[in-house]
Amino acid sequence: MGHRAAIVGAGHTRFGVLDAGPRALLRSAVDGAFASVDRGAERRRVGEAFLATLGFGGWQIGNASAVLDEEAGLVGVPTTRVENACASGGFALRAAVRALEEGRTDLVLVAGVEKMTDLRAPRRRYWLGVSGDTEWERLAGLTFAGVYGLIAADYVHRYPSARDALAEVAVKNHENGSRNPNAHFQKRVVREDVLRASRVADPLGLYDCCPVSDGAAALLLARADIAREFTDTPVYVDGLGAGSDRLAVQERPDLTRFRATSRAAEEAFRDAGLGRDRVDLLEVHDCFTIAELLALEDLGFAVPGGAIALTLSGATRAGGALPVNPDGGLKAKGHPIGATGVSQAYEIFLQLRASAGARQVPGSETALAHNVGGAGATATVTLFTRG
Amino acid sequence: MGHRAAIVGAGHTRFGVLDAGPRALLRSAVDGAFASVDRGAERRRVGEAFLATLGFGGWQIGNASAVLDEEAGLVGVPTTRVENACASGGFALRAAVRALEEGRTDLVLVAGVEKMTDLRAPRRRYWLGVSGDTEWERLAGLTFAGVYGLIAADYVHRYPSARDALAEVAVKNHENGSRNPNAHFQKRVVREDVLRASRVADPLGLYDCCPVSDGAAALLLARADIAREFTDTPVYVDGLGAGSDRLAVQERPDLTRFRATSRAAEEAFRDAGLGRDRVDLLEVHDCFTIAELLALEDLGFAVPGGAIALTLSGATRAGGALPVNPDGGLKAKGHPIGATGVSQAYEIFLQLRASAGARQVPGSETALAHNVGGAGATATVTLFTRG
C-alpha cells in the first residue's frame, strides 16, 4: 500500500511534575525534534503545524495553536488545534499526514502538550472530567477512575483471573518506565505492592491508575517521497485508522469493548495492507491497567478475555514476543493529555530506529500506536514501519 | 486547477438568543443539511465528521466531537474537534476537504456550534477573552472590543474618512441582515444611529460590534467526482488557504494589517488558479466594522486605506459590483464562534445556487469566505465556484 508519510525527527520533555509552563514545554519538545533530524531540517520547509492539547486548566482555551507557531519559530504558517481529549495526539498526527499528502509542503510539525499539576484537587477533578460525558456522567459525580473502575469490575466479574493480569500490567509498565529517563515514574513495583495499594475505584488501586503529569512531545513529519533527504532511517506512517463511540458508557452494549478502537484498528490495517502478525511492538492507551487488556482485545491481538493469558504469559514484556508499552505506557511514563498520542509515536520512532537505549526492543520493524479519547468515545490506531 | 470537493447540502439554525442547547442546535443544523440534499444522502455514506466549537461556557470541553456523532446519527465514524477560536469553522472545512481527498469516503460532515447567551457577564467576558493572547492581553484586561478599538483608532488616525466607512459597514450589514430570516438582528439602522450609539471601545460604538449569539450550521461535503450523484447544483471548493500570526497584537509590526489573512488569500488563489477579478461575492469576518475594511485590504481587493472608498462607493452593498456579507455578516447575522466559518459557507452554498431568497445576489459564480481566529492570529480563506 506504500508509505503515507515519514517521521524524520522527534522530541520529548520529561513527563512528571515540572516547573515549566506550556510554552516552555512546547519549545523544548519542538527544539528537540528539530535537533534530532539527522541531516537537519530548516524551519522554512515546515508548511503547517498541528497542536494537540486539552488546554488543561484553561491556559489558552482558544487559538492555542498560534502559541505553538510562536514557540516553534513558525509564525505565519497555518496551524490548527486538534482536540479529541486524550486522543488529541493521535488525531493530530492523522491530520498532519493528510496535510503532507496535499503535496504543498515538505514538512509538518505535530506537537502535544499538557500542564496539569499546577491545579489543586477540585479544579483538577473538573478538568479531568470534561472529556467524558458531561450530562450523565461528570455532573452525576462519575470520575474517569470511576468509569474505568466499572469497566474493570465487569471484566473481573466475567474473568476472575483478570485481577492478576491487571497487576502484571502495572508491574510490567513500571519496570519499563524504570528504563525510560523521560518517565514520570521510574520506580519498579512488585505484584504485592499493586494488590495491597489503597483502592481508587474498586477493583482498581493506586498502581492501576496513570498519574497526572506535565509534559510535551513533538514530531517532524516529511512527505514520504522526500524523507531520505532528512535521514537514512525515517519511520514511515503506513496506516491510519480512527473511530468513535457514544460518550457515556451507559449507552454502549458492552462495557468491556471499545468499539472505537476496533473500528480504528480495522481501518488502519486495511489502509496499511498489513496483518496483525507483522506487528512487532505496541504502544497502547493504558490510562488504567484495565485499558491495556481491553486494547489488546479490541485491537485484535487477543479474543475477549484472552488478554489475560497473553499478559500473564510474559509475552507483552519488553523481552516477550509482543512487547507492549516499552516506554512505560501512560501508567508509568505519565499522561499529559494532549502529549500522549504524540509521545507514543516518539517512542516508536526511537524503537524502530534502534535508538531507544536501555529500553530498546531488539529487531522491531513494524509498530502500532493506539490512542483513546475519554473512556473510548474516540480512538486512533496508527501503523508504522522502519524505513 | 480543478475542484477539490463539493458542498451538496447545508443546514443552519436561527442565530440569536435561543432556548436550545448545543446538542439540539447541532441536531437541527445537521438534520437541515441532510434534508437539503436534492437527491438525498444516506448517513451510511458519511465516513467522517468534524466539529468546530470553542466549547463556550465549558459545555463539553473535551471530546465534544463525539457529541456531534451522537446528534448526527453517525456513532462509529471518526470525528474530530477542530478549534481555532472564531476561525474554527474555516479550519474544520479545510480538514474536511482533505479527508475527502483521501478517497476513502463519499461524504464528510462539518458542523459548527456555539451556545453563548446563557452565561452572565463576568463568565461571558472570560470565555470571550480566551481566544486572544492570555498573558499580555486578557490577563491585563484587554477585551476583544478593546483590541479592535485600538486597531480602529490606528486606522482612523491614518485615514480620517474611515469613520464614515465604518458606519457604512454597519448600515449595509444591518440592511442585509434584515433580509435574512436566520439573522440575529433583522433591524435596519441609519448612519446617525451608528455614529450616535454609545461607545464600546472608541472609535467603535455599539453598532460597530457583532452580537453574542447562539447558533449552529452544518455542511455535507462530497468528493468532487461524485458530487452530481447528490445534486445537479453542487458548490465546489476550489481553493484552500490558511495562515497565522502572533497572538498578541503588540507583537506585530502593523496593527492595521492581518498577515494571516494575506497569507491565506495568496494560498487560496494560487490553489484555485483564480484571480481576484473572478470573485463575485465575499463573506468576510466582520466581528467589528473595522474588520470588514481590513479584510478587503488584506484579501487584496483594495490597497491599504482603499477599503474606505470601496465601501463608501456602495460597491459592497448587495446590489453593488462586489457584494460583501449579503447574509448580514457577523455584524448583523450574529457570531456564534464555532458556527461562523461554517455559516459563511452555508451562505455561499445558497447564493451560488441562486436560492438565497430575498437576499439573493444575482449571477454569482465564484465566492470567497474569510474566517479569522482571535484578532488575526489564525485565518482561513476558501474559494468556491458554482457547479
GROMACS .gro file of C-alpha atoms in nm, chain B residues 4-377:
model
  374
  391ARG     CA    1  -1.122   1.974  -0.450
  392ALA     CA    2  -1.460   1.887  -0.300
  393ALA     CA    3  -1.823   1.988  -0.326
  394ILE     CA    4  -2.089   2.108  -0.086
  395VAL     CA    5  -2.406   1.911  -0.161
  396GLY     CA    6  -2.612   2.003   0.145
  397ALA     CA    7  -2.619   2.269   0.416
  398GLY     CA    8  -2.823   2.346   0.725
  399HIS     CA    9  -2.849   2.642   0.959
  400THR     CA   10  -3.034   2.732   1.275
  401ARG     CA   11  -3.153   3.078   1.353
  402PHE     CA   12  -2.873   3.281   1.514
  403GLY     CA   13  -2.965   3.478   1.826
  404VAL     CA   14  -3.070   3.432   2.185
  405LEU     CA   15  -3.212   3.081   2.167
  406ASP     CA   16  -3.359   2.839   2.417
  407ALA     CA   17  -3.190   2.533   2.264
  408GLY     CA   18  -2.862   2.390   2.397
  409PRO     CA   19  -2.561   2.283   2.190
  410ARG     CA   20  -2.690   1.931   2.125
  411ALA     CA   21  -3.027   2.049   1.995
  412LEU     CA   22  -2.863   2.320   1.786
  413LEU     CA   23  -2.627   2.068   1.627
  414ARG     CA   24  -2.908   1.825   1.557
  415SER     CA   25  -3.118   2.092   1.394
  416ALA     CA   26  -2.840   2.216   1.166
  417VAL     CA   27  -2.730   1.863   1.071
  418ASP     CA   28  -3.084   1.746   1.000
  419GLY     CA   29  -3.126   2.054   0.784
  420ALA     CA   30  -2.812   1.969   0.591
  421PHE     CA   31  -2.928   1.614   0.520
  422ALA     CA   32  -3.278   1.734   0.425
  423SER     CA   33  -3.133   1.987   0.181
  424VAL     CA   34  -2.958   1.730  -0.039
  425ASP     CA   35  -3.156   1.729  -0.360
  426ARG     CA   36  -3.139   1.356  -0.427
  427GLY     CA   37  -3.090   1.258  -0.064
  428ALA     CA   38  -2.781   1.141   0.125
  429GLU     CA   39  -2.772   0.827   0.334
  430ARG     CA   40  -2.595   0.855   0.664
  431ARG     CA   41  -2.401   0.535   0.596
  432ARG     CA   42  -2.214   0.715   0.319
  433VAL     CA   43  -2.075   0.971   0.565
  434GLY     CA   44  -1.732   0.841   0.664
  435GLU     CA   45  -1.608   1.124   0.881
  436ALA     CA   46  -1.721   1.429   1.074
  437PHE     CA   47  -1.562   1.750   1.202
  438LEU     CA   48  -1.689   1.975   1.477
  439ALA     CA   49  -1.595   2.341   1.506
  440THR     CA   50  -1.659   2.484   1.851
  441LEU     CA   51  -1.484   2.679   2.120
  442GLY     CA   52  -1.698   2.497   2.376
  443PHE     CA   53  -1.810   2.837   2.508
  444GLY     CA   54  -1.903   2.814   2.874
  445GLY     CA   55  -1.746   2.470   2.902
  446TRP     CA   56  -2.048   2.261   2.798
  447GLN     CA   57  -1.822   1.975   2.677
  448ILE     CA   58  -1.462   2.091   2.683
  449GLY     CA   59  -1.310   1.758   2.581
  450ASN     CA   60  -1.426   1.513   2.316
  451ALA     CA   61  -1.717   1.733   2.202
  452SER     CA   62  -1.683   1.588   1.853
  453ALA     CA   63  -1.832   1.263   1.986
  454VAL     CA   64  -2.146   1.464   2.068
  455LEU     CA   65  -2.169   1.564   1.703
  456ASP     CA   66  -2.161   1.199   1.601
  457GLU     CA   67  -2.436   1.121   1.851
  458GLU     CA   68  -2.664   1.401   1.733
  459ALA     CA   69  -2.592   1.333   1.365
  460GLY     CA   70  -2.662   0.961   1.386
  461LEU     CA   71  -2.303   0.883   1.295
  462VAL     CA   72  -2.175   0.700   1.604
  463GLY     CA   73  -1.873   0.494   1.499
  464VAL     CA   74  -1.727   0.717   1.232
  465PRO     CA   75  -1.413   0.916   1.304
  466THR     CA   76  -1.487   1.260   1.434
  467THR     CA   77  -1.251   1.542   1.521
  468ARG     CA   78  -1.292   1.868   1.701
  469VAL     CA   79  -1.105   2.149   1.530
  470GLU     CA   80  -1.061   2.457   1.746
  471ASN     CA   81  -0.901   2.774   1.622
  472ALA     CA   82  -1.122   3.018   1.810
  473CYS     CA   83  -1.350   3.217   1.574
  474ALA     CA   84  -1.177   3.054   1.275
  475SER     CA   85  -1.266   2.702   1.387
  476GLY     CA   86  -1.526   2.664   1.113
  477GLY     CA   87  -1.290   2.759   0.832
  478PHE     CA   88  -1.022   2.522   0.959
  479ALA     CA   89  -1.280   2.241   1.001
  480LEU     CA   90  -1.393   2.287   0.641
  481ARG     CA   91  -1.029   2.266   0.530
  482ALA     CA   92  -0.983   1.943   0.727
  483ALA     CA   93  -1.300   1.800   0.571
  484VAL     CA   94  -1.177   1.864   0.217
  485ARG     CA   95  -0.851   1.684   0.296
  486ALA     CA   96  -1.042   1.392   0.447
  487LEU     CA   97  -1.245   1.358   0.127
  488GLU     CA   98  -0.932   1.374  -0.086
  489GLU     CA   99  -0.804   1.064   0.091
  490GLY     CA  100  -1.065   0.889  -0.121
  491ARG     CA  101  -1.199   0.656   0.147
  492THR     CA  102  -1.539   0.812   0.193
  493ASP     CA  103  -1.812   0.967  -0.018
  494LEU     CA  104  -1.937   1.228   0.225
  495VAL     CA  105  -1.798   1.424   0.518
  496LEU     CA  106  -1.999   1.626   0.767
  497VAL     CA  107  -1.879   1.959   0.906
  498ALA     CA  108  -2.074   2.129   1.182
  499GLY     CA  109  -2.011   2.433   1.396
  500VAL     CA  110  -2.192   2.534   1.710
  501GLU     CA  111  -2.176   2.777   1.999
  502LYS     CA  112  -2.411   2.840   2.287
  503MET     CA  113  -2.310   3.176   2.428
  504THR     CA  114  -2.604   3.362   2.575
  505ASP     CA  115  -2.669   3.161   2.887
  506LEU     CA  116  -2.365   3.295   3.073
  507ARG     CA  117  -2.373   3.609   3.280
  508ALA     CA  118  -2.136   3.895   3.210
  509PRO     CA  119  -1.820   3.803   3.405
  510ARG     CA  120  -1.812   3.443   3.281
  511ARG     CA  121  -1.906   3.559   2.935
  512ARG     CA  122  -1.616   3.805   2.935
  513TYR     CA  123  -1.380   3.524   3.034
  514TRP     CA  124  -1.499   3.297   2.754
  515LEU     CA  125  -1.486   3.579   2.501
  516GLY     CA  126  -1.131   3.661   2.603
  517VAL     CA  127  -0.978   3.315   2.591
  518SER     CA  128  -0.911   3.328   2.217
  519GLY     CA  129  -0.679   3.625   2.238
  520ASP     CA  130  -0.337   3.639   2.394
  521THR     CA  131  -0.369   3.529   2.755
  522GLU     CA  132  -0.050   3.654   2.911
  523TRP     CA  133  -0.022   4.005   2.772
  524GLU     CA  134  -0.375   4.096   2.671
  525ARG     CA  135  -0.655   3.908   2.851
  526LEU     CA  136  -0.495   3.899   3.194
  527ALA     CA  137  -0.406   4.268   3.156
  528GLY     CA  138  -0.774   4.347   3.098
  529LEU     CA  139  -0.779   4.396   2.723
  530THR     CA  140  -1.106   4.266   2.573
  531PHE     CA  141  -1.165   4.181   2.207
  532ALA     CA  142  -1.360   4.503   2.163
  533GLY     CA  143  -1.061   4.676   2.319
  534VAL     CA  144  -0.816   4.517   2.074
  535TYR     CA  145  -1.032   4.603   1.773
  536GLY     CA  146  -1.083   4.952   1.919
  537LEU     CA  147  -0.705   5.002   1.918
  538ILE     CA  148  -0.686   4.877   1.562
  539ALA     CA  149  -0.972   5.104   1.454
  540ALA     CA  150  -0.816   5.403   1.630
  541ASP     CA  151  -0.491   5.348   1.442
  542TYR     CA  152  -0.678   5.312   1.112
  543VAL     CA  153  -0.890   5.624   1.169
  544HIS     CA  154  -0.578   5.817   1.267
  545ARG     CA  155  -0.420   5.729   0.931
  546TYR     CA  156  -0.738   5.773   0.729
  547PRO     CA  157  -0.983   6.015   0.894
  548SER     CA  158  -1.257   5.936   0.640
  549ALA     CA  159  -1.263   5.583   0.781
  550ARG     CA  160  -1.525   5.684   1.038
  551ASP     CA  161  -1.785   5.717   0.764
  552ALA     CA  162  -1.685   5.386   0.612
  553LEU     CA  163  -1.716   5.210   0.947
  554ALA     CA  164  -2.069   5.345   0.979
  555GLU     CA  165  -2.147   5.236   0.623
  556VAL     CA  166  -2.036   4.880   0.702
  557ALA     CA  167  -2.281   4.873   0.993
  558VAL     CA  168  -2.566   5.021   0.788
  559LYS     CA  169  -2.504   4.781   0.498
  560ASN     CA  170  -2.474   4.469   0.709
  561HIS     CA  171  -2.782   4.553   0.914
  562GLU     CA  172  -2.971   4.607   0.590
  563ASN     CA  173  -2.850   4.270   0.459
  564GLY     CA  174  -2.941   4.106   0.787
  565SER     CA  175  -3.292   4.245   0.762
  566ARG     CA  176  -3.342   4.017   0.460
  567ASN     CA  177  -3.200   3.707   0.632
  568PRO     CA  178  -3.455   3.515   0.840
  569ASN     CA  179  -3.172   3.342   1.031
  570ALA     CA  180  -3.002   3.667   1.134
  571HIS     CA  181  -2.974   3.768   1.498
  572PHE     CA  182  -3.053   4.132   1.406
  573GLN     CA  183  -3.316   4.188   1.140
  574LYS     CA  184  -3.343   4.558   1.205
  575ARG     CA  185  -3.210   4.829   0.976
  576VAL     CA  186  -3.011   5.116   1.116
  577VAL     CA  187  -2.918   5.451   0.966
  578ARG     CA  188  -2.586   5.631   0.972
  579GLU     CA  189  -2.690   5.859   1.257
  580ASP     CA  190  -2.785   5.559   1.475
  581VAL     CA  191  -2.437   5.418   1.430
  582LEU     CA  192  -2.249   5.742   1.489
  583ARG     CA  193  -2.456   5.841   1.794
  584ALA     CA  194  -2.458   5.499   1.962
  585SER     CA  195  -2.285   5.459   2.295
  586ARG     CA  196  -1.912   5.395   2.267
  587VAL     CA  197  -1.785   5.044   2.335
  588ALA     CA  198  -1.415   5.094   2.261
  589ASP     CA  199  -1.358   5.424   2.088
  590PRO     CA  200  -1.393   5.472   1.793
  591LEU     CA  201  -1.614   5.162   1.791
  592GLY     CA  202  -1.967   5.210   1.915
  593LEU     CA  203  -2.247   4.967   1.984
  594TYR     CA  204  -2.338   4.919   1.617
  595ASP     CA  205  -1.977   4.856   1.522
  596CYS     CA  206  -1.973   4.531   1.722
  597CYS     CA  207  -2.119   4.191   1.642
  598PRO     CA  208  -2.356   4.044   1.900
  599VAL     CA  209  -2.307   3.744   2.126
  600SER     CA  210  -2.523   3.474   1.966
  601ASP     CA  211  -2.628   3.112   1.991
  602GLY     CA  212  -2.646   2.903   1.676
  603ALA     CA  213  -2.522   2.618   1.461
  604ALA     CA  214  -2.453   2.548   1.094
  605ALA     CA  215  -2.367   2.228   0.907
  606LEU     CA  216  -2.236   2.125   0.566
  607LEU     CA  217  -2.238   1.796   0.382
  608LEU     CA  218  -1.939   1.772   0.153
  609ALA     CA  219  -1.893   1.512  -0.119
  610ARG     CA  220  -1.592   1.408  -0.320
  611ALA     CA  221  -1.583   1.629  -0.626
  612ASP     CA  222  -1.602   1.331  -0.863
  613ILE     CA  223  -1.933   1.207  -0.723
  614ALA     CA  224  -2.100   1.533  -0.627
  615ARG     CA  225  -2.356   1.511  -0.906
  616GLU     CA  226  -2.495   1.191  -0.759
  617PHE     CA  227  -2.640   1.411  -0.489
  618THR     CA  228  -2.742   1.726  -0.675
  619ASP     CA  229  -2.729   1.892  -1.014
  620THR     CA  230  -2.603   2.209  -0.849
  621PRO     CA  231  -2.309   2.133  -0.621
  622VAL     CA  232  -2.099   2.419  -0.496
  623TYR     CA  233  -1.734   2.331  -0.537
  624VAL     CA  234  -1.447   2.410  -0.307
  625ASP     CA  235  -1.166   2.508  -0.541
  626GLY     CA  236  -0.911   2.678  -0.321
  627LEU     CA  237  -0.799   2.649   0.040
  628GLY     CA  238  -0.565   2.881   0.220
  629ALA     CA  239  -0.470   2.946   0.580
  630GLY     CA  240  -0.221   3.145   0.782
  631SER     CA  241  -0.120   3.251   1.129
  632ASP     CA  242   0.029   3.545   1.316
  633ARG     CA  243   0.143   3.635   1.666
  634LEU     CA  244  -0.141   3.610   1.914
  635ALA     CA  245  -0.072   3.943   2.083
  636VAL     CA  246  -0.125   4.241   1.854
  637GLN     CA  247   0.158   4.427   2.030
  638GLU     CA  248   0.398   4.178   1.871
  639ARG     CA  249   0.301   4.272   1.515
  640PRO     CA  250   0.466   4.541   1.303
  641ASP     CA  251   0.137   4.698   1.193
  642LEU     CA  252  -0.192   4.692   1.383
  643THR     CA  253  -0.394   4.750   1.068
  644ARG     CA  254  -0.274   4.451   0.867
  645PHE     CA  255  -0.370   4.091   0.936
  646ARG     CA  256  -0.085   3.897   0.784
  647ALA     CA  257  -0.264   3.568   0.849
  648THR     CA  258  -0.539   3.681   0.612
  649SER     CA  259  -0.296   3.791   0.340
  650ARG     CA  260  -0.111   3.464   0.353
  651ALA     CA  261  -0.432   3.263   0.348
  652ALA     CA  262  -0.560   3.459   0.048
  653GLU     CA  263  -0.241   3.412  -0.152
  654GLU     CA  264  -0.253   3.041  -0.088
  655ALA     CA  265  -0.621   3.005  -0.172
  656PHE     CA  266  -0.598   3.197  -0.501
  657ARG     CA  267  -0.288   3.002  -0.601
  658ASP     CA  268  -0.460   2.678  -0.510
  659ALA     CA  269  -0.769   2.758  -0.713
  660GLY     CA  270  -0.579   2.907  -1.003
  661LEU     CA  271  -0.817   3.204  -0.998
  662GLY     CA  272  -0.762   3.578  -0.994
  663ARG     CA  273  -0.938   3.821  -0.765
  664ASP     CA  274  -1.130   3.961  -1.065
  665ARG     CA  275  -1.322   3.634  -1.081
  666VAL     CA  276  -1.476   3.675  -0.733
  667ASP     CA  277  -1.840   3.782  -0.742
  668LEU     CA  278  -1.921   3.775  -0.371
  669LEU     CA  279  -1.739   3.780  -0.039
  670GLU     CA  280  -1.820   3.654   0.306
  671VAL     CA  281  -1.566   3.821   0.534
  672HIS     CA  282  -1.507   3.809   0.907
  673ASP     CA  283  -1.663   4.137   1.026
  674CYS     CA  284  -1.668   4.077   1.403
  675PHE     CA  285  -1.632   4.456   1.423
  676THR     CA  286  -1.691   4.701   1.138
  677ILE     CA  287  -1.318   4.777   1.121
  678ALA     CA  288  -1.255   4.410   1.048
  679GLU     CA  289  -1.451   4.428   0.722
  680LEU     CA  290  -1.236   4.715   0.599
  681LEU     CA  291  -0.914   4.537   0.694
  682ALA     CA  292  -1.038   4.219   0.527
  683LEU     CA  293  -1.097   4.390   0.194
  684GLU     CA  294  -0.741   4.520   0.204
  685ASP     CA  295  -0.569   4.209   0.337
  686LEU     CA  296  -0.755   3.990   0.087
  687GLY     CA  297  -0.622   4.208  -0.192
  688PHE     CA  298  -0.944   4.376  -0.307
  689ALA     CA  299  -0.819   4.719  -0.202
  690VAL     CA  300  -0.485   4.882  -0.125
  691PRO     CA  301  -0.419   4.995   0.236
  692GLY     CA  302  -0.678   5.261   0.309
  693GLY     CA  303  -0.858   5.177  -0.014
  694ALA     CA  304  -1.139   4.988   0.156
  695ILE     CA  305  -1.283   5.321   0.263
  696ALA     CA  306  -1.359   5.444  -0.088
  697LEU     CA  307  -1.466   5.097  -0.198
  698THR     CA  308  -1.716   5.080   0.086
  699LEU     CA  309  -1.842   5.437   0.054
  700SER     CA  310  -1.895   5.385  -0.321
  701GLY     CA  311  -2.167   5.130  -0.246
  702ALA     CA  312  -1.977   4.856  -0.429
  703THR     CA  313  -2.000   4.619  -0.132
  704ARG     CA  314  -2.379   4.653  -0.097
  705ALA     CA  315  -2.598   4.364  -0.210
  706GLY     CA  316  -2.664   4.537  -0.542
  707GLY     CA  317  -2.306   4.657  -0.589
  708ALA     CA  318  -2.021   4.531  -0.801
  709LEU     CA  319  -1.864   4.330  -0.517
  710PRO     CA  320  -2.125   4.234  -0.257
  711VAL     CA  321  -1.977   4.168   0.086
  712ASN     CA  322  -2.163   3.977   0.357
  713PRO     CA  323  -2.505   3.952   0.189
  714ASP     CA  324  -2.627   3.748   0.488
  715GLY     CA  325  -2.561   4.037   0.727
  716GLY     CA  326  -2.216   3.920   0.827
  717LEU     CA  327  -2.110   3.855   1.182
  718LYS     CA  328  -2.221   4.212   1.250
  719ALA     CA  329  -2.596   4.154   1.196
  720LYS     CA  330  -2.636   3.780   1.140
  721GLY     CA  331  -2.453   3.711   1.466
  722HIS     CA  332  -2.134   3.532   1.562
  723PRO     CA  333  -2.174   3.200   1.745
  724ILE     CA  334  -1.800   3.140   1.743
  725GLY     CA  335  -1.761   2.784   1.613
  726ALA     CA  336  -2.057   2.817   1.378
  727THR     CA  337  -1.938   3.127   1.195
  728GLY     CA  338  -1.698   2.977   0.942
  729VAL     CA  339  -1.949   2.705   0.859
  730SER     CA  340  -2.227   2.961   0.828
  731GLN     CA  341  -2.023   3.159   0.574
  732ALA     CA  342  -2.003   2.850   0.352
  733TYR     CA  343  -2.376   2.792   0.404
  734GLU     CA  344  -2.449   3.139   0.269
  735ILE     CA  345  -2.222   3.083  -0.030
  736PHE     CA  346  -2.395   2.750  -0.095
  737LEU     CA  347  -2.730   2.929  -0.113
  738GLN     CA  348  -2.602   3.225  -0.313
  739LEU     CA  349  -2.417   3.024  -0.579
  740ARG     CA  350  -2.723   2.801  -0.623
  741ALA     CA  351  -2.944   3.111  -0.657
  742SER     CA  352  -3.157   3.003  -0.361
  743ALA     CA  353  -3.088   3.282  -0.113
  744GLY     CA  354  -3.440   3.423  -0.133
  745ALA     CA  355  -3.486   3.792  -0.060
  746ARG     CA  356  -3.112   3.847  -0.021
  747GLN     CA  357  -3.009   3.674  -0.345
  748VAL     CA  358  -2.722   3.842  -0.524
  749PRO     CA  359  -2.787   3.782  -0.893
  750GLY     CA  360  -2.549   3.589  -1.113
  751SER     CA  361  -2.278   3.488  -0.868
  752GLU     CA  362  -2.049   3.214  -0.987
  753THR     CA  363  -1.741   3.244  -0.765
  754ALA     CA  364  -1.730   3.337  -0.398
  755LEU     CA  365  -1.476   3.376  -0.121
  756ALA     CA  366  -1.510   3.304   0.251
  757HIS     CA  367  -1.273   3.459   0.504
  758ASN     CA  368  -1.268   3.340   0.865
  759VAL     CA  369  -1.047   3.485   1.139
  760GLY     CA  370  -0.948   3.345   1.479
  761GLY     CA  371  -0.885   3.594   1.757
  762ALA     CA  372  -0.766   3.932   1.638
  763GLY     CA  373  -0.596   3.782   1.335
  764ALA     CA  374  -0.381   3.509   1.493
   0.00000   0.00000   0.00000
